[in-house]
Every structure is written in C-alpha cells, then in structure tokens.
C-alpha cells in the first residue's frame, strides 16, 4: 500500500493504433525534434522525455505517511470515492474531446477530398490550361489527397480511443457504485453502533446522578409519585437502583457491539474497500494518461507526416522521393505553356489567300473583255464575311457559263455557290461585293460540277452563313427574327413542317429512352441561358416573353435539339424572358406533370402539414419516390430556381413569387373547384425551394 505510484513512459512511435503508411520515419519525440530542427528539439525533450523532479528524488516519506493516515481514517473511503468520481469525469471529458476532435479531422479530410476531386475534374477539362500548369497542379492536388488520407486515419484512431476510454469509464463507474455501497455500508454500521452506545451511556449517566441525589437527600432527585400515591425515599432509591442496573447492562452490551463492528471495519472491510478503490483510481488514471499520450503521439505523427507531404525532407543524404509543393508550383513555366498551346494550332492556320478582286459577270457586261478590280477598301467588310462562310480552297471550283475571258482568270476566293431563290430580291445585295456569278433562271439548268465531292451539295449552308447580320442593334421580331434565329443557331426549319424530332408534348420517360439524358436538353439549355444572362433580370419567370418568339424557339427544339446552343445569346435574340416562357411552356405541355398525377394528392396532403420539419420530410420522401427522369429534372430545376432566388434583391423574385409562378407548371392544374389547392400547390414549391439543399445535394 505504501509503494511508489506507477510512472507511464511516453508512447512509443511503434504503436499500432495509428500507423499510416507515410513517407516520414517513426514520429516519436526524438524523431520529431530531428525533423523539425534543433530550435524545437530542446523544448520537446524537456516536456516529453524528462521525468518530474519529484519522481527523480522518490516519494516524500512525510507525504506518504499523511496519505496513509487519511486513507485509513473514517473519511478515507469517502475521499477515495470522490477521487475516483473525478477520474471518471475527467476520462469522459477527454473521451468527448477525442470524439469531437476526430470528427472535426474526418470532416476536414472529407471536405478536402471532395475539393481535390472536383479540382482534378476541372483541371482535366479541355477548356482549362494544360502543359506544365496541369502537371504541376495535379501533383499539388495529389499532395492534398495524401493530407486528407492522413486526417482520415487520424480521425479513425481518435474515434477508437474515444470508444475504449468511454467503455472503461463506464466500467469504472459501475465498480465505484459497488464499492461505494459496500464500503459506506460498513462505515455506517459502525457509526450507528457507536451512536447507540453513546445514547445508552447518556441514559446510564443520568440515572446514576439521580440515584446519587436520592442517597444524599436532594429533593430534586426526580419524581417520587407512583400509581398508588407518593413514594417514600427508600422506595424511590430502590426504583432508581433497578433502572440503573438495567441501563448499565444495556450500555455495556452496545459498547461491546460497537467495538466488534469497529474492529471488523478496521481489520477487514475498510482495507478491502481502500485497496479496491486505489486500484480503480490508478487504473483509471493510467488509462487516461495512456490515451492522452497516444493522442499526443498521433498528433505529432499527423503534423510531421503532413509536413513531409508539404515539404519532404531527405533521408540519409538521399533526395526526397517527391518535391515540395513550393517546388511543384515554381516549376510552372508560363512562357513555355503559352508557346506550346499556340504551337498546337499551327496546323489550323489557313493557307495564304490572294487578294479578293471584283469581277463583273460576263452576262452583265458582254462587250467588255476584262473587268477592273474594285478598290480593296470598299470590299473589307464583305471579305471577312466571305472567308467565314466560304468552302475550303481545296474544293474543285465549278466553271461558270462559257464566256471568252482569257485575260481575267478567277481566283478560288471568287467562287460562291448559287444562292437559293428567295421570294424577295434584296436591292442592296450588290453593295456587299458578293461574287455573284450568275442569276438562277426558271428555265435555266445549273451548270454541272463533275469533280465536286458529295459533301459539296450542302453549299447553300455556306452561303447562308455568309449573309450579313441584320443592321439593327437587336434581332427583329416576327418572321425576320425567326430567320435571324435560324442563322445564329445553325438550325434551318420551316414553321409549317411537322416536328422532325419533337420535344414538346413528349413524356419525360420517352425523352429519356430516346435521347439518353435524364434531364431533357431543352431544360438544360434554358436553365443554362438564364443562369448566364437572366439571374439579374427583374421579374424573370413573372414577366412573359413574346408569344411568336417562344413559338419560334419551340420549333427550333422540335426540329433538332442538338443544334441549339443558348450559350450564345444571339440564338434567342437576347430575349431571356422568352427563354423563361419557353421553359415553363415545356413543363405545361408535358403529358404527365413533373410531380406526376399519381403523387398530386400526396403532395397536397403534405403541404397541409403545419410543422415545417415534418412537411419537409414528407415531401422529401415523396420526391425520392418519383421516377428517375422526373427526379433528375426536378433536381436541376429546383437548384436553378434556388440560384434565381439568391439574386432576389436584384430580380425581385423571392421564394414565394417563384412558388406562385411555377406551381401550375410543375403540378398541373388543381383538381376540382377548390381554389385552396392553388395555394397548397404554391406551398409545395415553396417548401422544396426553402429546403432544396437538404433535399438535393448541390454537387
């Protein structure tokens, strides 16, 4: 019982509880001091390896004697119980710290891993920088992945320590309750026996004093009346003598009982309780100290190995296996990257073209043998447009109507395939300097092109692309605007022809089976256009677009969706409100609404729930039950509307406004004559928007 308390050595770096495969050596106190330099080695040694002065000199005999005196006193068991209770509470506090510290590190590692994954995807995109920037940045991102792996293993190790320490604290608490009941019961038994002995002694002393007063003739010696009247002095003395004898026997008996209990307590019960409680306290304190030292060791490992990832140190004079992050970044060569990028486009440089000359068609000047070229300055604008729309110079050139013009050979750039007949002749056509070779006559057959490849039959597409844009600052409305939209989007369609590949009025399941995309392309294109150009437009989705323009955009998608690109605002004539109207019209024309008729009543019932959390959870469960195309499309739409709502200070479209505007489109018309369904429909959309990041992930 008087032995020295155990001294726990620092946790060795070979502990298997947390041993990730890092590049750094075992990270005990000495290795950490060597890795971090001599400046930090001395403090680390002074705090981790040198024992306290008291432990070097041994325990103090006076202190040990005082401790033993307290332990085996009447307050010893209670004092030990309080000390064990404090040790258990400290272990639980440290266990909670380990749990939260590990969770924090795991969350940090998970977030870092997600960041590295998304960054790697962005680095590998074709529109990002490549060359040395891509290589070095990928190496730096991989270093962050290793740091995340270190953090994950560190968090798992702390979680295991938390479980072990908490389990031990629970076990110790149960043992403490057992010994508390046994030890305190024995102490109380002795205390109660001694209290009874003291009480018997007080009664015995009182009767002895009364008897002495009666013998000495003191009139205040007590009561002298009996049942039959007053007692005589002799009778009173005899009565007190009998009572005194009985009290003396009772007093002696209780003293003997108390002495027996005390002897048993001091000899057996108390030493057992003290010894057991001491063992529990030492075990609890040793386990807590061990876990704390493991925590310190693991934290050192994490810091050292993360440092090895950021800036690897050489071993035994050899070069580190990987460079430091600083060196990775410094090896990015911007000039060389730029030169490599430009050199990759060397094969795309067009051949040197001869100067474009104006040659008048022979049929318009039959008497002239040769035409003078038009000055270059008046032909600049048309030249640039012609080069964009003309076919490659390697195509064989067709010959015009046979005319004797030996002195004026045509250059390859002078050829332009015949234009399709148009109902209205543009009076300013010649002013653009178009190398128009001949006029298509009704009875005149086109000249043969014996050497023309099959792909040259689409030459009209080049001529359409070569047409100058409308001179107005904005695209015109009506038929002219439809033609301009066709030219800017590259899709040619006729409003009277039936849809070639219909999108509107087709179910989401059918579009998914046909196109292979869970989110229809028209939804993707419209969301993309509004995200790029419409988030700050006031009243977006509330202010309607132009009906004729919406109809023309609808025809474009029904003709060939793959040829529409709304990243170019010219494709929709810079009219974002019409794009918003087109998106709403697509959902209104679905055969089955986005939230489906099957789930309509369930969504309405969920909207009637007053508790916000219950209503959110009910709708979340219903959304998870939607078909895959409906779920994917709803997710894309709601995340987009969430981005619209984030700009509500500018576009004035709050969640409530969006719910009112979109409820009929995604749920269909309300059933019956109950107009309250309209408000419940809006509440469905508002609830989804308010909890969009809980219902759908934003990745």
XYZ file of C-alpha atoms in Angstrom:
699
model
C 0.000 0.000 0.000
C 2.922 2.303 0.534
C 4.569 1.528 -2.841
C 5.503 4.202 -5.369
C 2.810 5.182 -7.908
C 3.393 3.850 -11.455
C 5.152 6.123 -13.942
C 3.967 5.738 -17.551
C 6.650 6.238 -20.216
C 5.862 8.315 -23.336
C 4.011 6.375 -26.033
C 6.438 4.823 -28.494
C 6.123 5.561 -32.193
C 5.675 1.836 -32.931
C 2.144 1.801 -31.518
C -0.186 0.054 -33.979
C -3.289 2.031 -33.188
C -2.469 4.697 -35.780
C 0.258 3.734 -38.180
C -0.485 5.116 -41.672
C 1.912 4.356 -44.488
C 3.595 7.734 -44.611
C 6.923 8.696 -46.035
C 8.202 10.031 -42.743
C 10.019 7.906 -40.113
C 8.562 6.976 -36.768
C 7.463 10.205 -35.203
C 8.407 9.860 -31.555
C 9.748 12.780 -29.578
C 13.352 12.412 -30.764
C 12.449 11.887 -34.432
C 10.167 14.893 -34.325
C 12.952 17.004 -32.836
C 15.351 15.863 -35.570
C 12.790 16.549 -38.307
C 11.822 19.968 -37.093
C 15.337 21.174 -36.299
C 17.423 21.931 -33.278
C 15.404 25.012 -32.384
C 12.405 22.927 -31.346
C 14.289 19.854 -30.106
C 15.092 21.190 -26.604
C 11.505 22.176 -25.653
C 10.227 18.851 -26.906
C 12.750 16.917 -24.830
C 12.120 18.978 -21.721
C 8.368 18.362 -21.851
C 8.182 14.782 -23.119
C 11.236 12.809 -22.045
C 12.499 14.257 -18.734
C 10.600 12.999 -15.640
C 9.494 15.484 -12.976
C 11.914 16.350 -10.176
C 9.686 14.703 -7.586
C 9.821 11.404 -9.431
C 13.611 11.604 -9.727
C 14.072 12.048 -5.947
C 11.447 9.470 -4.986
C 8.300 9.943 -2.878
C 8.400 12.141 0.215
C 8.057 9.978 3.398
C 6.083 12.665 5.221
C 3.622 12.943 2.377
C 3.253 9.180 2.181
C 2.614 8.976 5.948
C -0.007 11.697 5.709
C -1.670 9.923 2.788
C -1.822 6.618 4.662
C -3.261 8.326 7.745
C -6.068 9.858 5.694
C -6.803 6.701 3.706
C -7.357 4.525 6.790
C -9.328 7.096 8.721
C -13.092 7.388 8.858
C -13.059 9.726 5.840
C -10.754 7.512 3.732
C -13.429 5.614 1.786
C -15.433 8.747 1.064
C -12.334 10.614 -0.074
C -11.338 7.774 -2.420
C -14.869 7.608 -3.844
C -14.755 11.317 -4.652
C -11.315 10.952 -6.222
C -12.466 8.030 -8.397
C -15.516 10.022 -9.424
C -13.249 12.895 -10.534
C -11.048 10.493 -12.518
C -14.083 9.024 -14.302
C -15.421 12.500 -15.093
C -12.034 13.544 -16.497
C -11.870 10.403 -18.634
C -15.323 11.126 -20.044
C -14.382 14.724 -20.746
C -11.255 13.645 -22.613
C -13.242 10.964 -24.432
C -15.688 13.634 -25.614
C -12.760 15.769 -26.730
C -11.333 12.836 -28.716
C -14.683 12.220 -30.372
C -15.140 15.838 -31.437
C -11.510 16.239 -32.448
C -11.676 13.103 -34.570
C -14.984 14.146 -36.143
C -13.536 17.562 -36.952
C -10.498 15.986 -38.610
C -12.641 13.495 -40.555
C -14.947 16.270 -41.733
C -11.947 18.335 -42.794
C -10.485 15.344 -44.625
C -13.790 14.610 -46.354
C -14.184 18.221 -47.446
C -10.584 18.318 -48.645
C -11.074 15.082 -50.588
C -14.204 16.454 -52.291
C -12.313 19.621 -53.145
C -9.413 17.700 -54.659
C -11.804 15.500 -56.661
C -13.676 18.465 -58.139
C -10.410 20.304 -58.762
C -8.977 17.313 -60.638
C -12.084 17.204 -62.816
C -11.755 20.919 -63.583
C -8.047 20.589 -64.358
C -8.733 17.845 -66.905
C -11.432 19.771 -68.752
C -10.473 20.690 -72.305
C -11.142 24.384 -71.743
C -8.601 24.589 -68.865
C -4.860 25.196 -69.104
C -2.749 22.124 -69.776
C 1.023 21.725 -70.237
C 3.203 22.257 -67.155
C 0.399 24.012 -65.263
C -1.758 20.878 -65.438
C 1.060 18.523 -64.480
C 2.309 20.544 -61.516
C -1.126 21.456 -60.250
C -2.156 17.791 -60.370
C 0.870 16.915 -58.249
C -0.085 19.607 -55.730
C -3.673 18.322 -55.630
C -2.418 14.762 -55.059
C -0.437 16.109 -52.094
C -3.695 17.414 -50.653
C -5.233 13.974 -51.165
C -2.451 12.444 -49.058
C -3.054 15.062 -46.366
C -6.738 14.120 -46.433
C -5.812 10.427 -46.062
C -3.632 11.292 -43.066
C -6.524 13.189 -41.491
C -8.948 10.315 -42.087
C -6.680 7.786 -40.387
C -6.040 10.233 -37.544
C -9.770 10.714 -37.027
C -10.412 6.951 -37.038
C -7.669 6.421 -34.458
C -9.134 9.086 -32.164
C -12.584 7.563 -32.563
C -11.260 4.152 -31.442
C -9.547 5.807 -28.464
C -12.816 7.536 -27.595
C -14.714 4.237 -27.624
C -12.123 2.462 -25.465
C -11.895 5.259 -22.910
C -15.665 5.653 -22.686
C -16.115 1.919 -22.209
C -13.501 1.892 -19.444
C -15.112 4.895 -17.714
C -18.475 3.115 -17.736
C -16.911 0.005 -16.239
C -15.153 2.055 -13.563
C -18.355 3.843 -12.676
C -20.103 0.512 -12.129
C -17.280 -0.735 -9.882
C -17.332 2.547 -7.957
C -21.038 2.120 -7.223
C -20.407 -1.428 -5.915
C -17.619 -0.391 -3.559
C -19.496 2.701 -2.517
C -22.366 0.532 -1.348
C -20.111 -1.950 0.463
C -17.612 0.474 1.960
C -20.077 3.110 3.082
C -22.447 0.451 4.456
C -19.686 -0.876 6.738
C -18.759 2.643 7.832
C -22.401 3.464 8.540
C -22.872 0.250 10.513
C -20.025 1.165 12.838
C -21.209 4.756 13.099
C -24.746 3.691 14.025
C -23.461 1.199 16.671
C -21.285 3.852 18.256
C -24.189 6.302 18.250
C -26.373 3.766 20.102
C -23.575 3.218 22.616
C -23.319 6.957 23.226
C -27.053 7.176 23.715
C -27.006 4.267 26.217
C -24.136 5.940 28.066
C -26.091 9.184 28.395
C -29.063 7.328 29.917
C -26.803 5.412 32.270
C -25.118 8.619 33.455
C -28.446 10.352 34.110
C -29.797 7.502 36.233
C -26.560 7.332 38.231
C -26.803 11.054 39.010
C -30.436 10.698 40.098
C -29.591 7.824 42.409
C -26.775 9.785 43.968
C -29.103 12.720 44.675
C -31.622 10.443 46.359
C -28.951 8.966 48.597
C -27.754 12.422 49.612
C -31.315 13.623 50.329
C -31.571 16.055 47.444
C -35.224 16.905 46.869
C -34.678 17.469 43.117
C -33.666 13.891 42.503
C -36.644 13.096 40.365
C -40.257 12.068 40.581
C -41.486 10.461 43.917
C -45.103 9.615 42.926
C -46.271 6.169 41.972
C -49.597 4.719 40.904
C -50.887 4.405 44.473
C -49.550 7.746 45.622
C -46.301 9.360 46.696
C -43.281 7.146 47.069
C -41.063 7.091 50.054
C -37.375 7.854 49.808
C -36.489 4.189 50.226
C -38.902 3.135 47.512
C -37.598 5.818 45.181
C -33.999 4.792 45.798
C -34.845 1.141 45.146
C -36.631 2.005 41.898
C -33.692 4.080 40.621
C -31.307 1.273 41.518
C -33.211 -1.209 39.356
C -33.292 1.222 36.409
C -29.619 1.975 36.783
C -28.737 -1.707 36.728
C -30.720 -2.271 33.516
C -29.152 0.801 31.871
C -25.711 -0.390 32.844
C -26.236 -3.741 31.197
C -27.615 -2.156 28.012
C -24.740 0.325 27.856
C -22.106 -2.395 28.238
C -23.742 -4.540 25.564
C -23.863 -1.726 22.989
C -20.265 -0.757 23.702
C -19.176 -4.313 23.041
C -21.176 -4.395 19.777
C -19.681 -1.106 18.591
C -16.192 -2.296 19.457
C -16.731 -5.535 17.491
C -18.005 -3.620 14.472
C -15.112 -1.184 14.668
C -12.587 -3.995 14.943
C -14.070 -5.746 11.886
C -14.106 -2.490 9.929
C -10.503 -1.582 10.682
C -9.179 -5.070 10.175
C -11.091 -6.277 7.136
C -13.778 -4.186 5.478
C -12.060 -0.796 5.263
C -8.710 -2.132 3.952
C -10.557 -4.083 1.271
C -12.529 -1.034 0.161
C -9.477 1.239 0.256
C -7.384 -1.237 -1.691
C -10.076 -1.783 -4.331
C -10.726 1.940 -4.747
C -6.997 2.646 -5.010
C -6.678 0.041 -7.767
C -9.635 1.540 -9.634
C -8.227 5.056 -9.345
C -4.774 4.008 -10.522
C -6.218 2.000 -13.409
C -8.448 4.866 -14.483
C -5.667 7.457 -14.213
C -3.192 5.201 -16.009
C -5.628 4.549 -18.850
C -6.424 8.255 -19.173
C -2.721 9.142 -19.208
C -2.025 6.440 -21.771
C -4.775 7.692 -24.079
C -3.544 11.257 -23.686
C -0.015 10.206 -24.591
C -1.361 8.287 -27.585
C -3.244 11.413 -28.615
C -0.041 13.447 -28.330
C 1.881 10.858 -30.340
C -0.778 10.642 -33.071
C -0.977 14.422 -33.277
C 2.782 14.586 -33.705
C 2.564 11.958 -36.438
C -0.143 13.893 -38.236
C 1.822 17.138 -38.128
C 5.140 15.529 -39.101
C 3.701 13.460 -41.940
C 1.680 16.368 -43.283
C 4.915 18.339 -43.173
C 6.592 15.537 -45.108
C 3.868 15.859 -47.748
C 4.175 19.638 -47.975
C 7.988 19.724 -47.816
C 9.652 16.278 -47.860
C 12.957 16.026 -46.023
C 15.889 13.972 -47.300
C 16.844 10.719 -45.617
C 20.425 9.598 -45.218
C 21.575 12.267 -47.638
C 19.386 10.950 -50.485
C 16.972 13.129 -52.405
C 13.318 13.042 -51.235
C 11.014 10.875 -53.355
C 8.692 13.774 -54.220
C 9.335 17.517 -54.469
C 7.760 20.003 -52.105
C 4.554 21.796 -53.029
C 6.523 25.024 -53.263
C 8.845 23.449 -55.830
C 5.901 21.999 -57.749
C 4.374 25.427 -58.184
C 7.676 27.075 -59.080
C 8.151 24.590 -61.919
C 5.157 26.008 -63.817
C 6.581 27.749 -66.900
C 4.024 30.224 -68.225
C 6.034 31.208 -71.301
C 6.621 27.627 -72.372
C 2.977 26.735 -71.750
C 1.876 29.627 -73.915
C 4.224 28.642 -76.713
C 3.122 25.001 -76.593
C -0.528 25.966 -76.670
C -0.087 28.262 -79.667
C 2.131 25.714 -81.467
C -0.648 23.124 -81.280
C -2.752 25.363 -83.532
C -0.085 25.681 -86.208
C -1.832 23.094 -88.383
C -5.058 25.099 -88.258
C -3.581 28.234 -89.817
C -5.406 28.766 -93.177
C -3.457 28.994 -96.390
C -2.453 32.434 -97.606
C -5.289 33.775 -99.690
C -4.855 36.050 -102.668
C -6.435 39.451 -102.684
C -10.141 39.361 -103.410
C -10.988 41.145 -106.670
C -14.212 42.354 -108.100
C -15.066 40.703 -111.426
C -18.268 41.635 -113.154
C -20.258 38.762 -114.511
C -19.847 38.357 -118.279
C -23.604 38.315 -118.885
C -23.894 41.787 -117.390
C -21.068 43.231 -119.485
C -20.839 41.165 -122.753
C -18.950 43.822 -124.611
C -16.193 44.130 -122.074
C -13.287 41.774 -122.236
C -11.962 42.385 -118.748
C -13.242 43.996 -115.571
C -11.239 46.239 -113.367
C -10.974 45.164 -109.758
C -12.844 47.112 -107.147
C -10.686 49.026 -104.639
C -9.829 46.936 -101.627
C -11.056 49.494 -99.112
C -14.667 49.163 -100.279
C -14.534 45.383 -100.004
C -13.153 44.921 -96.477
C -16.376 44.064 -94.720
C -17.582 41.561 -97.232
C -14.156 39.928 -97.469
C -14.134 38.951 -93.825
C -17.674 37.587 -94.053
C -16.901 35.651 -97.196
C -13.858 33.993 -95.660
C -16.002 32.796 -92.785
C -18.701 31.305 -94.960
C -16.761 30.011 -97.962
C -15.862 26.388 -98.522
C -12.245 25.173 -98.197
C -9.953 26.233 -101.006
C -9.090 22.629 -101.777
C -12.531 22.002 -103.294
C -12.557 21.882 -107.113
C -14.062 25.070 -108.449
C -17.055 24.876 -110.826
C -16.858 26.778 -114.071
C -19.436 29.417 -114.931
C -21.253 29.762 -118.233
C -18.663 29.511 -121.004
C -17.533 33.022 -121.755
C -14.316 34.015 -123.541
C -12.315 35.768 -120.819
C -8.739 34.620 -121.114
C -7.318 37.748 -119.549
C -9.213 37.529 -116.210
C -8.819 34.107 -114.516
C -10.844 33.681 -111.374
C -9.183 33.081 -108.042
C -10.523 30.386 -105.688
C -11.985 33.040 -103.407
C -14.191 34.450 -106.161
C -16.400 31.382 -106.274
C -19.654 31.321 -104.348
C -22.239 28.535 -104.781
C -25.516 29.695 -106.276
C -27.976 31.111 -103.814
C -31.362 29.544 -103.340
C -34.165 31.564 -104.908
C -35.721 33.922 -102.414
C -39.187 35.411 -102.662
C -37.928 38.983 -102.231
C -34.859 40.317 -104.014
C -32.652 42.398 -101.770
C -31.894 45.688 -103.558
C -28.659 46.172 -101.611
C -27.267 42.742 -102.478
C -24.615 44.045 -104.870
C -23.330 46.606 -102.419
C -21.717 43.870 -100.284
C -19.465 42.926 -103.167
C -20.808 39.360 -103.425
C -19.026 37.449 -106.206
C -22.309 36.547 -107.761
C -21.570 34.556 -110.912
C -24.987 34.081 -112.466
C -28.672 34.549 -111.837
C -30.753 31.346 -111.383
C -33.394 31.434 -114.135
C -36.550 29.332 -114.070
C -35.794 27.503 -117.296
C -32.039 27.538 -116.982
C -30.332 24.449 -115.649
C -27.480 24.710 -113.177
C -24.029 24.065 -114.645
C -22.665 20.598 -113.978
C -19.877 20.077 -111.466
C -18.204 16.827 -112.496
C -15.394 16.990 -109.915
C -17.486 18.118 -106.945
C -17.405 15.820 -103.876
C -20.719 14.658 -102.352
C -20.356 16.871 -99.300
C -20.381 19.965 -101.521
C -24.114 19.537 -102.075
C -24.695 21.442 -98.872
C -23.078 24.553 -100.263
C -26.202 26.513 -99.528
C -25.243 26.299 -95.865
C -22.082 28.252 -96.617
C -23.998 30.873 -98.454
C -26.431 31.283 -95.600
C -23.605 31.703 -93.117
C -22.060 34.307 -95.376
C -25.122 36.545 -95.286
C -24.520 39.753 -93.337
C -26.298 40.126 -89.995
C -29.296 42.448 -89.665
C -28.156 46.055 -89.335
C -30.314 46.682 -86.243
C -28.798 46.655 -82.764
C -31.206 43.839 -81.779
C -32.738 40.984 -83.689
C -36.078 41.904 -85.280
C -39.312 40.311 -84.153
C -41.674 38.274 -86.291
C -40.616 36.301 -89.396
C -37.398 38.250 -89.809
C -36.423 37.441 -86.239
C -37.177 33.780 -86.921
C -34.804 33.815 -89.875
C -32.130 35.547 -87.774
C -32.522 32.919 -85.040
C -32.138 30.188 -87.633
C -28.940 31.727 -88.932
C -27.397 32.350 -85.490
C -28.226 28.869 -84.160
C -27.353 26.964 -87.305
C -30.772 25.263 -87.437
C -32.942 25.575 -90.524
C -36.599 24.841 -90.069
C -39.962 25.604 -91.508
C -42.836 26.642 -89.303
C -45.348 24.776 -91.447
C -43.484 21.429 -91.454
C -44.262 18.820 -88.777
C -41.670 18.381 -85.973
C -38.764 16.229 -87.067
C -37.694 15.195 -83.561
C -40.414 16.520 -81.224
C -39.548 17.576 -77.676
C -42.636 19.451 -76.522
C -45.633 17.320 -75.566
C -43.462 14.206 -75.134
C -43.257 12.468 -71.754
C -40.034 12.566 -69.747
C -39.731 8.772 -69.889
C -39.974 8.809 -73.692
C -37.380 11.607 -73.962
C -35.073 9.660 -71.646
C -35.400 6.480 -73.732
C -34.919 8.375 -76.974
C -32.177 10.879 -76.102
C -30.445 9.031 -73.242
C -30.416 12.135 -70.998
C -32.397 12.135 -67.709
C -32.725 15.939 -67.933
C -34.205 16.980 -71.312
C -31.852 19.073 -73.406
C -34.403 21.878 -73.721
C -34.480 22.158 -69.908
C -30.695 22.126 -69.735
C -30.351 24.780 -72.482
C -32.958 27.122 -70.955
C -31.507 26.812 -67.434
C -28.030 27.449 -68.825
C -29.179 30.577 -70.692
C -30.953 32.045 -67.652
C -28.031 31.224 -65.340
C -25.715 33.053 -67.720
C -27.842 36.016 -68.756
C -31.045 36.193 -66.680
C -30.341 35.922 -62.950
C -30.324 39.707 -62.525
C -33.299 40.493 -64.799
C -36.166 41.900 -62.773
C -39.311 39.760 -62.908
C -37.685 36.722 -64.518
C -40.336 33.949 -64.858
C -43.011 36.512 -63.936
C -42.812 38.818 -66.961
C -43.913 36.832 -70.041
C -41.919 36.688 -73.264
C -43.107 37.256 -76.833
C -45.509 34.531 -77.967
C -44.237 34.455 -81.544
C -40.644 34.289 -80.364
C -41.447 31.478 -77.902
C -43.160 29.582 -80.737
C -40.120 30.003 -82.997
C -37.781 28.757 -80.237
C -40.095 25.806 -79.669
C -39.918 24.920 -83.377
C -36.106 25.069 -83.212
C -36.060 22.464 -80.441
C -38.665 20.275 -82.149
C -36.523 20.331 -85.298
C -33.083 19.405 -83.922
C -32.298 19.997 -80.256
C -28.636 19.104 -80.638
C -28.037 22.081 -82.924
C -29.307 24.670 -80.420
C -26.740 26.414 -78.230
C -28.141 29.011 -75.839
C -24.691 29.906 -74.541
C -24.744 32.376 -77.419
C -27.442 34.963 -76.617
C -27.911 35.618 -80.318
C -29.508 32.174 -80.564
C -32.520 33.544 -78.630
C -32.177 37.181 -79.765
C -31.076 38.317 -76.269
C -34.679 37.795 -75.106
C -34.232 35.957 -71.785
C -37.904 36.340 -70.837
C -38.883 34.313 -73.915
C -36.450 31.595 -72.858
C -38.077 31.582 -69.399
C -41.505 31.344 -71.034
C -40.269 28.506 -73.247
C -39.095 26.553 -70.179
C -42.440 26.986 -68.410
C -44.309 26.016 -71.589
C -42.292 22.791 -71.845
C -43.425 21.725 -68.378
C -47.029 22.813 -69.015
C -47.201 20.686 -72.184
C -45.902 17.505 -70.530
C -48.488 14.690 -70.817
C -47.914 13.951 -67.126
C -46.801 16.865 -64.883
C -43.327 16.899 -63.419
C -44.611 15.891 -59.962
C -46.997 13.374 -61.663
C -50.720 12.950 -61.241
C -50.114 9.851 -59.124
C -48.367 11.896 -56.415
C -50.581 15.003 -56.705
C -52.871 14.290 -53.739
C -49.919 13.131 -51.618
C -48.070 16.415 -52.231
C -51.232 18.393 -51.411
C -51.702 16.429 -48.173
C -48.057 17.028 -47.255
C -48.497 20.767 -47.910
C -51.292 20.865 -45.326
C -48.870 19.844 -42.542
C -48.105 22.851 -40.328
C -44.817 21.679 -38.818
C -42.006 22.766 -41.130
C -39.736 19.800 -40.421
C -42.496 17.207 -40.814
C -43.695 18.843 -44.016
C -40.151 18.890 -45.415
C -39.527 15.238 -44.542
C -42.864 14.171 -46.063
C -42.113 15.934 -49.351
C -38.551 14.602 -49.349
C -39.906 11.050 -49.144
C -42.376 11.724 -51.981
C -39.647 13.238 -54.180
C -37.459 10.182 -53.631
C -40.333 8.064 -54.958
C -40.592 9.925 -58.280
C -39.425 8.206 -61.497
C -35.770 8.753 -62.338
C -36.295 11.289 -65.196
C -38.763 13.269 -63.062
C -36.386 13.282 -60.078
C -33.372 14.365 -62.146
C -35.357 17.094 -63.941
C -36.913 18.355 -60.675
C -33.477 18.490 -59.062
C -31.995 20.520 -61.929
C -34.981 22.898 -61.959
C -35.097 23.476 -58.196
C -31.357 24.081 -57.864
C -31.695 26.597 -60.725
C -34.648 28.358 -59.051
C -32.580 28.434 -55.849
C -29.905 30.361 -57.744
C -32.597 32.716 -59.055
C -33.865 33.281 -55.516
C -30.359 34.072 -54.283
C -30.466 37.163 -56.533
C -33.893 38.243 -55.252
C -32.587 41.659 -54.218
C -31.987 42.385 -57.896
C -34.581 40.321 -59.789
C -37.378 40.750 -57.198
C -38.190 37.035 -57.397
C -38.440 35.693 -53.870
C -39.248 32.106 -52.966
C -42.925 32.978 -52.623
C -43.026 34.626 -56.057
C -41.290 31.664 -57.670
C -43.688 29.247 -55.954
C -46.711 31.104 -57.292
C -45.242 31.302 -60.826
C -44.085 27.685 -61.024
C -46.714 25.714 -59.104
C -49.164 25.223 -62.045
C -46.290 24.295 -64.392
C -44.791 21.508 -62.248
C -48.014 20.172 -60.685
C -50.586 20.762 -63.391
C -53.996 22.406 -62.900
C -55.532 21.972 -59.471
C -58.286 19.385 -59.207
C -61.932 20.258 -58.678
C -63.307 23.672 -57.789
C -61.341 24.022 -54.589
C -59.235 27.136 -55.160
C -57.380 26.390 -51.928
C -55.424 23.810 -53.909
C -53.746 26.672 -55.775
C -52.277 27.970 -52.527
C -51.274 24.457 -51.479
C -49.587 23.933 -54.848
C -47.523 27.070 -54.283
C -46.712 25.857 -50.780
C -45.340 22.605 -52.236
C -42.894 24.511 -54.475
C -42.007 26.976 -51.678
C -41.239 24.116 -49.261
C -38.985 22.407 -51.804
C -37.157 25.679 -52.539
C -36.712 26.501 -48.853
C -35.124 23.074 -48.252
C -33.529 22.466 -51.654
C -30.032 21.914 -50.250
C -31.353 19.376 -47.724
C -33.462 17.510 -50.315
C -30.928 17.623 -53.162
C -27.150 17.748 -52.994
C -25.581 20.618 -54.921
C -22.600 18.689 -56.369
